[in-house]
GROMACS .gro file of C-alpha atoms in nm:
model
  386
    1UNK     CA    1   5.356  13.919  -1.281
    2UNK     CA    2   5.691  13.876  -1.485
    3UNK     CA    3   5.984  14.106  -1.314
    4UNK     CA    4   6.098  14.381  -1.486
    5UNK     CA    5   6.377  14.411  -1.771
    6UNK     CA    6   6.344  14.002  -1.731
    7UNK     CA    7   6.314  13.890  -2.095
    8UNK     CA    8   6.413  14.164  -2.290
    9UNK     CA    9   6.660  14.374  -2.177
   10UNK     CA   10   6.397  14.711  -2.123
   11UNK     CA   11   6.036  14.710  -1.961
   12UNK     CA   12   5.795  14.691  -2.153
   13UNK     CA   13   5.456  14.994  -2.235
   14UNK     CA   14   5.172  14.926  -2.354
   15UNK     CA   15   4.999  15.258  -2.560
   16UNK     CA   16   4.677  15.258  -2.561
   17UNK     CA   17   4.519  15.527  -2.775
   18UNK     CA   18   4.311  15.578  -3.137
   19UNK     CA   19   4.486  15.840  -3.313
   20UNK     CA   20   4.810  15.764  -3.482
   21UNK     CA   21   4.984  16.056  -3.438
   22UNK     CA   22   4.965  16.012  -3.074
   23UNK     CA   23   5.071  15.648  -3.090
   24UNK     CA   24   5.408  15.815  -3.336
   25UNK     CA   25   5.469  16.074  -3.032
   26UNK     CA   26   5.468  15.813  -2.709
   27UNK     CA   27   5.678  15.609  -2.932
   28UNK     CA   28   5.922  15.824  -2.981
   29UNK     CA   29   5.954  15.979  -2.651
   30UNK     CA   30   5.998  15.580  -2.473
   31UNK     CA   31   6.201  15.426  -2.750
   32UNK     CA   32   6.541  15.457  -2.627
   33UNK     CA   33   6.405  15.348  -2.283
   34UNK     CA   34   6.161  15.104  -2.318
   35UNK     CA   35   6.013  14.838  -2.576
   36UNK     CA   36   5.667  14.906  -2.664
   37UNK     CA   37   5.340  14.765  -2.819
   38UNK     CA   38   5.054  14.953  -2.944
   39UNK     CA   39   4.643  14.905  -2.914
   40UNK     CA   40   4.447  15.109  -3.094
   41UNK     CA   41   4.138  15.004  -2.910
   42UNK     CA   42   4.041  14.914  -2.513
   43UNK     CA   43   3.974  14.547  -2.661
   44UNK     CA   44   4.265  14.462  -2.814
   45UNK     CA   45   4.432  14.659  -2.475
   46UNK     CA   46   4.270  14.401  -2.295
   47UNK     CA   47   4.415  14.096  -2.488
   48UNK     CA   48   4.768  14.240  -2.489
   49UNK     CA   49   4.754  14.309  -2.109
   50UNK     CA   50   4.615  13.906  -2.034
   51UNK     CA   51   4.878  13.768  -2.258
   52UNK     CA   52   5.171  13.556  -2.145
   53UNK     CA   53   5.416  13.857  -2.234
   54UNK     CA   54   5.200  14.148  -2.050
   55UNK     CA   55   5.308  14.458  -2.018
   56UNK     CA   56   5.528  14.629  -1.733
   57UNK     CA   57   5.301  14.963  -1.751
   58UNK     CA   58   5.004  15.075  -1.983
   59UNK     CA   59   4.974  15.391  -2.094
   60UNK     CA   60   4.601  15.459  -2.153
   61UNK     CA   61   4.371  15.711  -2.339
   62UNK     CA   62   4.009  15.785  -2.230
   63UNK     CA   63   3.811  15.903  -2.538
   64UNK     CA   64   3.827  15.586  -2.760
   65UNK     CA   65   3.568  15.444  -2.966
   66UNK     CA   66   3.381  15.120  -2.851
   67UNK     CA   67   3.517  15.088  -2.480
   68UNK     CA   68   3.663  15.398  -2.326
   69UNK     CA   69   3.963  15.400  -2.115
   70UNK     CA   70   3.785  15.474  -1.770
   71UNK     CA   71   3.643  15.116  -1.894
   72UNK     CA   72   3.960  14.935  -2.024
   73UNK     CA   73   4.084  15.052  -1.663
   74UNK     CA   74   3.787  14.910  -1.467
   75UNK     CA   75   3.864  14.582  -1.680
   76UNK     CA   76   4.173  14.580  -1.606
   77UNK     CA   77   4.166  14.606  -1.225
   78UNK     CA   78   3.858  14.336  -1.254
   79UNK     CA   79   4.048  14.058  -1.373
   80UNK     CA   80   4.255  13.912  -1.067
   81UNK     CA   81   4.588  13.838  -1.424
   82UNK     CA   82   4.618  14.277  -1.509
   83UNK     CA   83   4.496  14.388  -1.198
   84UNK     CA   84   4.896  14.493  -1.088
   85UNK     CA   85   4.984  14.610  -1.403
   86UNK     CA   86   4.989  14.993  -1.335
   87UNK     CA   87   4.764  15.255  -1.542
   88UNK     CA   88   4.889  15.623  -1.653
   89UNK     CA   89   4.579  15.761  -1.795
   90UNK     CA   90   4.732  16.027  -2.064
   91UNK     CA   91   4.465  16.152  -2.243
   92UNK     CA   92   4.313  16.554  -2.316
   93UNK     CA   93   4.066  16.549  -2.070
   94UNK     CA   94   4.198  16.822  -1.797
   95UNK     CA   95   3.906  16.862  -1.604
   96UNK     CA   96   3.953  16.826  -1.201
   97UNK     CA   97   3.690  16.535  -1.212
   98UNK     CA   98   3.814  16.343  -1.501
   99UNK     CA   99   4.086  16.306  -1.308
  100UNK     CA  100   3.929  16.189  -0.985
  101UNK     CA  101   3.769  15.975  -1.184
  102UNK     CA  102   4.089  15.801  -1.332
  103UNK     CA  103   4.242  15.814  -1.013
  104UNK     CA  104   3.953  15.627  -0.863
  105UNK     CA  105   3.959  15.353  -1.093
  106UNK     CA  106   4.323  15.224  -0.997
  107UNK     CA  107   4.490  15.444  -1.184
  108UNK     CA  108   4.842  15.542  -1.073
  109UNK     CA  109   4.894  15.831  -1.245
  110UNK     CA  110   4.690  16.139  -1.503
  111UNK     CA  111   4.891  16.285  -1.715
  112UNK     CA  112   4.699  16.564  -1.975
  113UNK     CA  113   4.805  16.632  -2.352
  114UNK     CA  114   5.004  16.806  -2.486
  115UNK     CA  115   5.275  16.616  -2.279
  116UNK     CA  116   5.597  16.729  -2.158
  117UNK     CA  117   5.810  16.434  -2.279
  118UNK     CA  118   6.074  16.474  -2.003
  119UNK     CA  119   5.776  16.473  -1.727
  120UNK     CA  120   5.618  16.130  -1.934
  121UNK     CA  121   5.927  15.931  -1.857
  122UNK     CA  122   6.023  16.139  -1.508
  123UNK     CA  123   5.646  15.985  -1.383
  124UNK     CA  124   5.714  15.612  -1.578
  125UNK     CA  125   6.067  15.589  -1.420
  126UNK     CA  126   5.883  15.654  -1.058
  127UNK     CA  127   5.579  15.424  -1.141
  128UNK     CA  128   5.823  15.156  -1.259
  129UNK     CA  129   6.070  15.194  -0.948
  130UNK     CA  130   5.730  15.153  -0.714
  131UNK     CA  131   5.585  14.841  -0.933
  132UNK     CA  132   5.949  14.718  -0.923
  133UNK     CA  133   5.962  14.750  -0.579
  134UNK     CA  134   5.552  14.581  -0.520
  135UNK     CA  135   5.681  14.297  -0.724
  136UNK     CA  136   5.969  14.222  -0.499
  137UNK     CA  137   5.746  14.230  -0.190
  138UNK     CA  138   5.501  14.012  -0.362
  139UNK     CA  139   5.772  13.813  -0.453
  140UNK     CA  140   5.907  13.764  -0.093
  141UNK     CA  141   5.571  13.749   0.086
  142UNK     CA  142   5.472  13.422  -0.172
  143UNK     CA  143   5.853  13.249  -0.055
  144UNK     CA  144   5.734  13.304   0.303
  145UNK     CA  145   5.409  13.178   0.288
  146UNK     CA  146   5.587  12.870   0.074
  147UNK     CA  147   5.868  12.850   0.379
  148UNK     CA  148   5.586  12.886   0.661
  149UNK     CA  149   5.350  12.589   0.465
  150UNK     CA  150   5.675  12.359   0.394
  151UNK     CA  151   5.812  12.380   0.771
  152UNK     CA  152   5.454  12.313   0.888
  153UNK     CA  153   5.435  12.028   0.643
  154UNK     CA  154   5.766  11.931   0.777
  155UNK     CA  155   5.643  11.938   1.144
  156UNK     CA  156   5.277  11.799   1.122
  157UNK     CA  157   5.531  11.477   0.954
  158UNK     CA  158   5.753  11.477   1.230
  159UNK     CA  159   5.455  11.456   1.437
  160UNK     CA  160   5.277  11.184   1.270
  161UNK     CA  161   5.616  11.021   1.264
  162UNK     CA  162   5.692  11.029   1.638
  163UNK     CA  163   5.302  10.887   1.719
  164UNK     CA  164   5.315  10.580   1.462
  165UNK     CA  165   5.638  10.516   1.620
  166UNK     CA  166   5.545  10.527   1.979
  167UNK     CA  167   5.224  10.359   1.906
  168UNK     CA  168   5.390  10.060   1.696
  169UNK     CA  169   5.684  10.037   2.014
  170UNK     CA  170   5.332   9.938   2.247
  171UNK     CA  171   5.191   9.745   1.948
  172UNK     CA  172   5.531   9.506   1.936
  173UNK     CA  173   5.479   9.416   2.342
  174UNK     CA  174   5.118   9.351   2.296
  175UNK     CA  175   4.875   9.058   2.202
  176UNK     CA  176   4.695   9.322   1.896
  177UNK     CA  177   4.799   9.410   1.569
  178UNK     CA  178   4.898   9.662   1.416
  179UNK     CA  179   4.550   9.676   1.259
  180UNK     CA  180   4.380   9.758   1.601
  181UNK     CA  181   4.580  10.090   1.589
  182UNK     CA  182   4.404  10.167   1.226
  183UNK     CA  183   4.031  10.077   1.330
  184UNK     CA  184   4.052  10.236   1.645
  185UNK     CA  185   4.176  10.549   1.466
  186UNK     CA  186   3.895  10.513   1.240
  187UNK     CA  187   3.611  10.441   1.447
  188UNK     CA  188   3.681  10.748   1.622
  189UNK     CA  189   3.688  10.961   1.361
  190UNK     CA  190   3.387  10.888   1.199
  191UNK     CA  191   3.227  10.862   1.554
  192UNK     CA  192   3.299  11.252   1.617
  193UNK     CA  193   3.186  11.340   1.288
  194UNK     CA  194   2.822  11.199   1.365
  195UNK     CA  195   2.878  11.340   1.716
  196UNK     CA  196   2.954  11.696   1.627
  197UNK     CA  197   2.591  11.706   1.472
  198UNK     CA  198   2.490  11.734   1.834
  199UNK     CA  199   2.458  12.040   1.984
  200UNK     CA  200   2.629  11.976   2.323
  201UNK     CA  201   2.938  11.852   2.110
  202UNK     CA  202   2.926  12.083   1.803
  203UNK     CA  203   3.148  12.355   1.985
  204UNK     CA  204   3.449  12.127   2.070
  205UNK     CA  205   3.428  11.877   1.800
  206UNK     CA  206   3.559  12.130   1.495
  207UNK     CA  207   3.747  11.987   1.196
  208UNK     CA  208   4.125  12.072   1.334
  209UNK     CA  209   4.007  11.878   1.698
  210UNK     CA  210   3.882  11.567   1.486
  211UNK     CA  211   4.188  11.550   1.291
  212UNK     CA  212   4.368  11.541   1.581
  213UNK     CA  213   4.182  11.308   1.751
  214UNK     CA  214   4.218  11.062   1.480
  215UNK     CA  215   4.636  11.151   1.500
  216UNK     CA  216   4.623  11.086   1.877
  217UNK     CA  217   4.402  10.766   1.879
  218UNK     CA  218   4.716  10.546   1.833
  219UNK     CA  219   4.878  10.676   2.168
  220UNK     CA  220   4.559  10.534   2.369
  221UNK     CA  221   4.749  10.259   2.473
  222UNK     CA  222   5.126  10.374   2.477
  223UNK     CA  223   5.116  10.325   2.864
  224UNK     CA  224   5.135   9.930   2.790
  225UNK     CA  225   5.500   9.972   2.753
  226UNK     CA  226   5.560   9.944   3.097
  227UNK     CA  227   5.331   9.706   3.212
  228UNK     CA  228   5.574   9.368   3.271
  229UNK     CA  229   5.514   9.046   2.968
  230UNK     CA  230   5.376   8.805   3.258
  231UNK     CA  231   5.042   9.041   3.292
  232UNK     CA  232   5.046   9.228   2.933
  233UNK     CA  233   5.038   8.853   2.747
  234UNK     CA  234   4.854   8.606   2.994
  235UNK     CA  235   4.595   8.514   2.740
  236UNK     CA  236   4.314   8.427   3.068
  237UNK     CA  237   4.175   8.602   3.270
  238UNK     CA  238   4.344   8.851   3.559
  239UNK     CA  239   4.378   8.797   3.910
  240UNK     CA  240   4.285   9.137   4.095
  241UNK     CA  241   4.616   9.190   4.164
  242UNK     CA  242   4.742   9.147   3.831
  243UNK     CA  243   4.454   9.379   3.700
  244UNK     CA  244   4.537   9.657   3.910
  245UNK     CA  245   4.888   9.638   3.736
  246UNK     CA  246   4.713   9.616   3.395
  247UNK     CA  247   4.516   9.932   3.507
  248UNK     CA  248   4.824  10.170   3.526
  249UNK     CA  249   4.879  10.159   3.184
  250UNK     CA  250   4.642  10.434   3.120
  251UNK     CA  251   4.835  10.666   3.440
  252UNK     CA  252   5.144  10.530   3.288
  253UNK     CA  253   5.073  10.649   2.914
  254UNK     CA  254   4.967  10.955   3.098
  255UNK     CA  255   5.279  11.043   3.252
  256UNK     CA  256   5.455  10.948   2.951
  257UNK     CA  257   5.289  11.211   2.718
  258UNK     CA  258   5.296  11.444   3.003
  259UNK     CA  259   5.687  11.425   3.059
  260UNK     CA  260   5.702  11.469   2.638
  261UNK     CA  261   5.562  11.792   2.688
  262UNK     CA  262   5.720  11.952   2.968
  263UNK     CA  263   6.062  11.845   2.785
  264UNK     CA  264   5.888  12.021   2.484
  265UNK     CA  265   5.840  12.307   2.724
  266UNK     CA  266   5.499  12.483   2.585
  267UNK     CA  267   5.126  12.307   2.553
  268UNK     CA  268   5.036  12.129   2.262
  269UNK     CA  269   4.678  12.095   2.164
  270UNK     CA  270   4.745  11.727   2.021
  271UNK     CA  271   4.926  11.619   2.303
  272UNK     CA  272   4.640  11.745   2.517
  273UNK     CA  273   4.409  11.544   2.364
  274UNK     CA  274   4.674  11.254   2.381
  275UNK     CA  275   4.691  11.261   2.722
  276UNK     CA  276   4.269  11.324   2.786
  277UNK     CA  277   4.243  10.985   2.536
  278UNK     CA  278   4.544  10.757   2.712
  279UNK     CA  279   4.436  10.870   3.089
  280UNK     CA  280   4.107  10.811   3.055
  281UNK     CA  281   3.919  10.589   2.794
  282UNK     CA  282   3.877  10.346   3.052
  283UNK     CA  283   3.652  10.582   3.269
  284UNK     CA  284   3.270  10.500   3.239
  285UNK     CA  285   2.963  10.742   3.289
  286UNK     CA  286   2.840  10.599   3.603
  287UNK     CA  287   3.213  10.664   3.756
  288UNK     CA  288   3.332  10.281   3.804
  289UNK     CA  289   3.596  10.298   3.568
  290UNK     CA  290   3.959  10.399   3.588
  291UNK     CA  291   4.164  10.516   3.731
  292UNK     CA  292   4.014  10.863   3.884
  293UNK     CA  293   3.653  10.743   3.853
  294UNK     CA  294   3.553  10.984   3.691
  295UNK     CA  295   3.197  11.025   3.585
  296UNK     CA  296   2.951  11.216   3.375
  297UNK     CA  297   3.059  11.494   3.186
  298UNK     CA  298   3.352  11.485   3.389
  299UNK     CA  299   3.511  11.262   3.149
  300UNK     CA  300   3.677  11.426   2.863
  301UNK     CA  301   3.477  11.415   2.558
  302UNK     CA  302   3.772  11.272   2.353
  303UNK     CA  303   3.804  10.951   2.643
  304UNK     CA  304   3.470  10.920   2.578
  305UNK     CA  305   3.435  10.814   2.208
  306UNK     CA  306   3.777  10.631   2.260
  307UNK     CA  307   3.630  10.476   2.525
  308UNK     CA  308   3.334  10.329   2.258
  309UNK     CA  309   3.554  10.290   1.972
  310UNK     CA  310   3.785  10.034   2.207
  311UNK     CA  311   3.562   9.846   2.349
  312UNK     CA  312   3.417   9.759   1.980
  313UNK     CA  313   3.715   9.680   1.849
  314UNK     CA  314   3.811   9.471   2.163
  315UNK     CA  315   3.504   9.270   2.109
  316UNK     CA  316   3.493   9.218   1.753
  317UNK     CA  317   3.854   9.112   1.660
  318UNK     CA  318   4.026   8.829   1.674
  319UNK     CA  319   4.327   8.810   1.926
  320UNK     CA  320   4.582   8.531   1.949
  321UNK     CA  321   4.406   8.397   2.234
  322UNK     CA  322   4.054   8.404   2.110
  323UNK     CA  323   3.794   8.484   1.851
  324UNK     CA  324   3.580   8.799   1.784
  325UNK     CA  325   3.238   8.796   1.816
  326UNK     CA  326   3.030   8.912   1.554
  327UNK     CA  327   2.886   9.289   1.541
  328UNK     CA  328   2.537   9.210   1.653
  329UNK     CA  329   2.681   9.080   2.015
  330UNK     CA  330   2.903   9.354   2.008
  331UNK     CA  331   2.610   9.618   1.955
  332UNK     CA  332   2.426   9.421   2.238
  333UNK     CA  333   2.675   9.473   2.487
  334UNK     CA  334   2.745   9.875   2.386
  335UNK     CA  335   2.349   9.911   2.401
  336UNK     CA  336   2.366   9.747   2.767
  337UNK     CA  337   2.641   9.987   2.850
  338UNK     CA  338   2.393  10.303   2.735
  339UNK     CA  339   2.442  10.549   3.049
  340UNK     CA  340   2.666  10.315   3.223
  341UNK     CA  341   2.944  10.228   3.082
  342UNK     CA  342   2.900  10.502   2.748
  343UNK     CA  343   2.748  10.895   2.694
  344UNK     CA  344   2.428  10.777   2.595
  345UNK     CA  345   2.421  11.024   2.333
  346UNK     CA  346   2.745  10.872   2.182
  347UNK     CA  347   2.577  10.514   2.170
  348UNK     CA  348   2.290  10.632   1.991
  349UNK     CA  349   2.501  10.802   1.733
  350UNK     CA  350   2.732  10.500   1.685
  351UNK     CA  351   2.406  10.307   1.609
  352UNK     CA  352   2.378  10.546   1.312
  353UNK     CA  353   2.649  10.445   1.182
  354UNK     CA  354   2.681  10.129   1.206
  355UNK     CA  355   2.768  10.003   0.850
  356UNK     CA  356   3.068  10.236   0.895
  357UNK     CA  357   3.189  10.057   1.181
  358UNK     CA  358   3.154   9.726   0.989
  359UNK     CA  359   3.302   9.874   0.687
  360UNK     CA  360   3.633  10.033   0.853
  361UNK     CA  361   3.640   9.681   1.078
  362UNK     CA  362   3.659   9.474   0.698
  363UNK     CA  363   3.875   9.714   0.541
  364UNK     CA  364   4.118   9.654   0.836
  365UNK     CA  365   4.050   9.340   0.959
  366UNK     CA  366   4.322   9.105   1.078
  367UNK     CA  367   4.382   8.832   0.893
  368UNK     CA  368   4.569   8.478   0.921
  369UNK     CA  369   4.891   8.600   0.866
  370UNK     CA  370   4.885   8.884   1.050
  371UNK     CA  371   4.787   8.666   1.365
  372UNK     CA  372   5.052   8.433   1.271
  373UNK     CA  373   5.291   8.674   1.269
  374UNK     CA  374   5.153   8.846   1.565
  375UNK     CA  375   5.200   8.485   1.757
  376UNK     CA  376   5.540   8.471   1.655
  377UNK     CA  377   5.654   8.837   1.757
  378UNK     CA  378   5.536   8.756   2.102
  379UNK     CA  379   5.701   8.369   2.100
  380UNK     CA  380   5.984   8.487   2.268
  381UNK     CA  381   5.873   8.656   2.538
  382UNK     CA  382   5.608   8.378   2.583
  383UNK     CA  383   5.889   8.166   2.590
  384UNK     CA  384   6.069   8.417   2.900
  385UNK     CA  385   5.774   8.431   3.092
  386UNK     CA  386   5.705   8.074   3.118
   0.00000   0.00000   0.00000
């Protein structure tokens, strides 16, 4: 709705009514005080009141032919582009219920002929001051809702910022690309969304938690960081007590997200699930994995489609130190790790959807140059530890 005295110079009234001489009076009474336009009929109301210059107030008539103005009214407050332009029935209906009636169709105001001019434009000066006054609240509610979105906006990009950088500061100390970050993220997604059909999972897994799970994913490994170059890049296999060191990553990544949020000082639901997903997506459902040993249901729900969507992508990419196997071997083993190493419910939907696996793993896949420059990121501290 245009503000008031905006374009030109006076508000504008629309008068609404089929006999001429009626039409002559209004005019005169509102023409030092306002600009006007004239409908003779509740149709040609209508188009005034849609058009791109409406009206400020509409001065309306009841007994008209074709539409009446109880009807123009009821159109009016129908259509979502007139519905705040305010409504003065003046008309020569007086009875007590004609006027409930008007009143209970939106309008603002009954006024009955033969009018008092000074009382017309007393009750149009108050019904302008109050639409006036609507508009500006309207007006301020719409910047606040536009400030509220645009600092959200702001912050849900701060916090995308601050994971793709923490995520990429692991990714430069480790043997995987970048790419690893992006599957992962995506395997996990589309797992919950075929996981949420389940009952047992439908409560937790809403839109807003799977959003956030696929923000988070990137932080599974952030723990990495501290784990020294001899033990994060020794392409063979670890000696026990090098794996134990390996194992902390997931306590260390922990910790880290932990200390994050006690600086931040209140509890964050993505940093919850950040620290449920680093801690523990190397726990397994029979309780031999790490590092609580946790078991069962036990382990969160988000560690346990990480854990699934991990070991995939561990098996089927290609590292600088080896090849990937292809996705039938890699199914194998997650079938052999049904109620052992995974929810069995969560392998069973991941054989679902299979092709999407495959299709996120091609769309992302790592290719020569990316483990070429991969190999020579991690040259020099090859080169230190040797």
């Amino acid at each position: 709705m245009k503000a008031l005295n905006s374009k030109h110079g006076k508000p504008t009234i629309l008068v609404v009514d089929d006999t001429p001489d009626n039409i002559d009076l209004l005019r005169a009474v509102l023409e030092n005080d306002y600009r006007t336009k004239i409908a003779v009929n509740g149709e040609r109301a209508l188009k005034i009141a849609a058009g791109a210059d409406q009206p400020d107030l509409i001065l309306l008539d009841i007994m008209m032919p074709g539409m009446s103005g109880y009807d123009v009214c009821r159109a009016l407050k129908a259509d979502p582009a007139t519905v705040d332009i305010p409504v003065m029935f003046v008309t020569a209906m007086s009875e007590v219920a004609d006027e409930q009636l008007g009143l209970s169709l939106g309008a603002v105001d009954y006024i009955t002929k033969p009018i008092s001019a000074p009382i017309v434009l007393a009750r149009i000066k108050t019904q302008l001051a109050m639409k006036r006054m609507q508009d500006f609240l309207r007006d301020q509610n719409h910047y606040l809702e536009t400030e509220v979105e645009r600092r959200v906006q702001e912050i849900k990009a701060l916090q995308d910022v601050t994971i793709h950088a923490m995520a990429s500061l692991a990714e430069t100390r480790d043997s995987e690309t970048g790419n690893h970050i992006r599957r992962t993220s995506h395997y996990l997604k589309a797992l919950a969304e075929k996981v949420r059909e389940l009952p047992r999972f439908r409560d937790f897994l809403t839109d807003k938690t799977i959003e956030m799970l696929f923000k988070t994913a990137p932080l599974h490994d952030i723990g990495k960081v501290g784990i020294p170059d001899h033990i994060l890049l020794k392409p063979g296999r670890f000696e026990p007590h090098e794996m134990a060191i390996m194992k902390t990553h997931t306590t260390l990544g922990y910790n880290a997200i932990l200390s994050a949020e006690r600086e931040l000082g209140i509890e964050v639901d993505f940093l919850r699930l950040a620290k449920e997903i680093a801690y523990s997506h190397h726990e397994k459902w029979d309780g031999s994995g790490y590092p609580q040993g946790l078991a069962g249901e036990d382990i969160p729900i988000a560690a346990r489609l990480m854990a699934l969507a991990d070991v995939y992508d561990a098996l089927i990419s290609r590292r600088v130190y080896k090849t990937g196997m292809d996705h039938a071997h890699a199914v194998q083993i997650i079938v052999e790790g049904r109620g052992t190493h995974f929810d069995a419910e969560i392998v069973d939907a991941f054989l679902q959807i299979q092709d999407q696996f495959i299709a996120i793993s091609n769309r992302y896949a790592d290719g020569v140059s990316e483990i070429a420059a991969k190999q020579k990121q991690l040259a020099p501290m090859a080169e230190t530890i040797s």
